[in-house]
Coordinates of C-alpha atoms in Angstrom, one line a residue:
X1 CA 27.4 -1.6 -23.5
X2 CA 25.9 0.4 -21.1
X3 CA 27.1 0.8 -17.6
X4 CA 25.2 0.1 -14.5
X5 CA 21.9 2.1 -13.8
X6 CA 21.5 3.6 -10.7
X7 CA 19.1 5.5 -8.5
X8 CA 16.0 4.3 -10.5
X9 CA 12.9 5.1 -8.1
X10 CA 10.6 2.0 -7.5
X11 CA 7.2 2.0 -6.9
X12 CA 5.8 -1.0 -5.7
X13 CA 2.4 -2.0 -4.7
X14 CA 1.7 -5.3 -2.7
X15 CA -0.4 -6.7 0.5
X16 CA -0.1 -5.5 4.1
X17 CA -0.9 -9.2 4.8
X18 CA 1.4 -12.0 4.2
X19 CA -1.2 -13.9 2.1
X20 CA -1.1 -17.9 1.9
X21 CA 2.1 -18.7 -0.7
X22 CA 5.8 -18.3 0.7
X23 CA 6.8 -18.1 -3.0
X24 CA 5.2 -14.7 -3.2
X25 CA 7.1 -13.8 0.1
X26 CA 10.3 -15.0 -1.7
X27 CA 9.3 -13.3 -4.5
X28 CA 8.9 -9.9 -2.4
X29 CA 12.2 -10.4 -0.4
X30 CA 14.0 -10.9 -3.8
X31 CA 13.1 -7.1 -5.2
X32 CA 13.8 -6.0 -2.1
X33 CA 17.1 -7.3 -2.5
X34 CA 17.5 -6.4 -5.8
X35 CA 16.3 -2.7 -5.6
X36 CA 19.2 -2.5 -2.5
X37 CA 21.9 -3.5 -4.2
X38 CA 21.2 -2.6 -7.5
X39 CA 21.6 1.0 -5.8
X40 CA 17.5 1.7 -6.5
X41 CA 15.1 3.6 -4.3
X42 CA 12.2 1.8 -3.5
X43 CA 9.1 3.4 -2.6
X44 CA 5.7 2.1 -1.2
X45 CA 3.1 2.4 1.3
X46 CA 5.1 2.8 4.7
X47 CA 4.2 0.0 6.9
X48 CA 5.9 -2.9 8.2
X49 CA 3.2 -5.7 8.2
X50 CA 2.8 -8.2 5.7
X51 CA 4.7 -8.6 2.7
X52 CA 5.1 -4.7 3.1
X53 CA 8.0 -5.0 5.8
X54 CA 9.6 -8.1 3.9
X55 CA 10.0 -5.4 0.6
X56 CA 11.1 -2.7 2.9
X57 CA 13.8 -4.7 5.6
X58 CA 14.9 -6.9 2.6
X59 CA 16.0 -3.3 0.5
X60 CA 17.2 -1.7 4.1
X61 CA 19.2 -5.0 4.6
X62 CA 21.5 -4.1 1.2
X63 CA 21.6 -0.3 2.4
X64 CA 18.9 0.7 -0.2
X65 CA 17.2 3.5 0.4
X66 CA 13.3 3.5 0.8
X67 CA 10.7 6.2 0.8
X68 CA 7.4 5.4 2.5
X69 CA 4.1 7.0 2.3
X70 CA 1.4 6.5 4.3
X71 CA -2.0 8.0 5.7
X72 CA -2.4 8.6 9.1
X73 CA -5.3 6.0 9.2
X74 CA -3.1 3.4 8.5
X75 CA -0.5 4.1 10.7
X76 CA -1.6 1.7 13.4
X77 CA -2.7 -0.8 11.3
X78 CA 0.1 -0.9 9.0
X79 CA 2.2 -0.3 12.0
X80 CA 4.5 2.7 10.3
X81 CA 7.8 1.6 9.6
X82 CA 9.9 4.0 11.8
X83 CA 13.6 3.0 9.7
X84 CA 13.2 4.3 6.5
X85 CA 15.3 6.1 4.5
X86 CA 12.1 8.8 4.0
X87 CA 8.9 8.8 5.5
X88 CA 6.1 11.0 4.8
X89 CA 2.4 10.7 6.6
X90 CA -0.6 12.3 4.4
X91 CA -4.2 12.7 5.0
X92 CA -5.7 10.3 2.2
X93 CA -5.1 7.1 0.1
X94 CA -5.4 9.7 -2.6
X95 CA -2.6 11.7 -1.8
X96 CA -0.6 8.4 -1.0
X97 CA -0.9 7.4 -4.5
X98 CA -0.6 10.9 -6.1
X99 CA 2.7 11.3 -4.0
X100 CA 4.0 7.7 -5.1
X101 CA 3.6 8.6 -8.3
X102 CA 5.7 11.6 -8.5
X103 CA 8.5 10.2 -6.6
X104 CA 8.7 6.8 -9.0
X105 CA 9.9 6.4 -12.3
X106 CA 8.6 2.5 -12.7
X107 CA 6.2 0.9 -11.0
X108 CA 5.6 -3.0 -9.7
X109 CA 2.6 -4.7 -8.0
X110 CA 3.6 -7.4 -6.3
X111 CA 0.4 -10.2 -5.4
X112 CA -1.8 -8.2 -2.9
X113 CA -5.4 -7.6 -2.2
X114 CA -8.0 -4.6 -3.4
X115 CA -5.5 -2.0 -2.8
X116 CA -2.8 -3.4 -4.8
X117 CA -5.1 -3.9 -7.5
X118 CA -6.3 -0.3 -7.4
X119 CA -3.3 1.7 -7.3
X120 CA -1.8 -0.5 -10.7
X121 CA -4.8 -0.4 -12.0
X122 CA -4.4 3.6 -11.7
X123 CA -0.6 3.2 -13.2
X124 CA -2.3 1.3 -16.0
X125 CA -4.6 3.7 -16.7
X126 CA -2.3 7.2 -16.9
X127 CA -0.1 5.1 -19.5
X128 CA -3.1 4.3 -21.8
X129 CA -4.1 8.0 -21.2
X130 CA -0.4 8.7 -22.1
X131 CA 0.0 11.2 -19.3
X132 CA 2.4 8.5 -18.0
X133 CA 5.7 7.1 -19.2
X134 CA 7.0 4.4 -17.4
X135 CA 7.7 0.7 -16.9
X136 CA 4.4 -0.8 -15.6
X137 CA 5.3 -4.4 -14.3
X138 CA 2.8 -7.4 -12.6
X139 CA 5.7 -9.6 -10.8
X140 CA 3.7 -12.6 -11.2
X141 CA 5.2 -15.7 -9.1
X142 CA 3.2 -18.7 -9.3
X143 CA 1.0 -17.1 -12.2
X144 CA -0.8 -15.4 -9.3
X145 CA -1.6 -12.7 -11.8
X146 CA -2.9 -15.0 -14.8
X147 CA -6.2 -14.3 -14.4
X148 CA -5.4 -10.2 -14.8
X149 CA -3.1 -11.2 -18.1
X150 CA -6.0 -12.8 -19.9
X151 CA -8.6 -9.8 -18.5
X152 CA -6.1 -7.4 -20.5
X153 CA -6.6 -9.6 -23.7
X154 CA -10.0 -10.0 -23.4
X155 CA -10.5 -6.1 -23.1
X156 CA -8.0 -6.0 -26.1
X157 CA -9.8 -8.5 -27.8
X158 CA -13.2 -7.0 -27.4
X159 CA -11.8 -3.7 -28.5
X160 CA -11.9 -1.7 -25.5
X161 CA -8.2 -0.4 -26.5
X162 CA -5.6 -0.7 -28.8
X163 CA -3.8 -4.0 -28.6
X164 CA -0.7 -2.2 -28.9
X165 CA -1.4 -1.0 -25.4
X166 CA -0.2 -4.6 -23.8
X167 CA 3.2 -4.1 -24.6
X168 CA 3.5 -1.4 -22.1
X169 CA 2.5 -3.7 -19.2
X170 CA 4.8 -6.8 -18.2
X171 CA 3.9 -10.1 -16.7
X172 CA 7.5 -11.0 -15.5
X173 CA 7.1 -14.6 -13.7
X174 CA 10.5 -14.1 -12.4
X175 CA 12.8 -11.5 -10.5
X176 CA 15.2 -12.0 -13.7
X177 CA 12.8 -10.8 -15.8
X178 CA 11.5 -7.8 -13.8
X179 CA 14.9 -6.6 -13.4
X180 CA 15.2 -6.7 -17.3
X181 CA 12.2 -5.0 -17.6
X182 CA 13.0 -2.3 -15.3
X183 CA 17.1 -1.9 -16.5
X184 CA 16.0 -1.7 -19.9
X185 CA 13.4 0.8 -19.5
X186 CA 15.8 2.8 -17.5
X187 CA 18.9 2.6 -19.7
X188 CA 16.9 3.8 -22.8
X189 CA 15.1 6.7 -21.5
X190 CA 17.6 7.4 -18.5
X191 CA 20.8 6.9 -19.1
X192 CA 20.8 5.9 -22.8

């Protein structure tokens, strides 16, 4: 039996808007929790609109430590989220991503918009490139991220990659299954 994992840092992607479904803003307050007091560092954009500050507060609120990054375009519209553990402003969505990257050792998008879908859609990529190891997860409440599921399959099918590739991204439909996702990953190559 392995004992409790600790300090994993969490990347996770997910809307500056609340969108329409309070599930998902369940769904985004429950990591949050979980990250906190699971003893996790959660990383992510930096701003405290939208289902951004419900990730953030709801990891603060179990004395979690959170590391924000954001560009210094978005600091208004994002409104920066000045009580974070970390904070660090950059110059480009690039560098936002490159910088989340390094920090995180698994990575979560949450429902979100064009932006979400971009940066896991990067995380997806450097794993089938293999210049990335690391637990790549779609927290899917209310099967919001179906569609994306059967897109992956469909690219499998049609032999746009390996098959073998879909076993390195998760569709977990509940926060149980995320953290299982997330603690097993981390007890076998971290702390294993």
């Amino acid at each position: 039996i392995f004992g409790r994992v600790k300090d994993m840092h969490i990347a996770v992607y997910l809307g500056s808007s609340l969108g329409k479904d309070s599930t998902i803003q369940e769904a985004t307050k429950a990591l949050g929790t979980w990250i906190g007091k699971e003893g996790h560092t959660l990383v992510y954009g930096g701003g405290q609109t939208g289902l951004m500050g419900i990730v953030a507060d709801a990891c603060l609120a179990e004395k979690g430590k959170v590391i924000g990054v954001i560009p210094t375009f978005l600091e208004k519209k994002e409104i920066t989220h000045h009580s974070l553990t970390d904070l660090h402003v950059v110059d480009t969505m690039a560098e936002r991503k490159t910088m989340m990257i390094e920090y995180s050792q698994a990575f979560v998008a949450i429902p979100g918009g064009v932006g979400t879908l971009e940066e896991i859609s990067e995380i997806m990529s450097l794993l089938h490139l293999n210049r990335l190891q690391a637990p790549c997860v779609f927290y899917n409440p209310d099967h919001f991220y179906d569609p994306m599921h059967q897109l992956l399959e469909n690219m499998a099918d049609g032999g746009f990659f390996d098959p073998a590739f879909l076993e390195k991204v998760h569709f977990c439909s509940t926060i149980e299954k995320v953290e299982d996702v997330l603690t097993s990953y981390a007890k076998e190559h971290y702390y294993g």
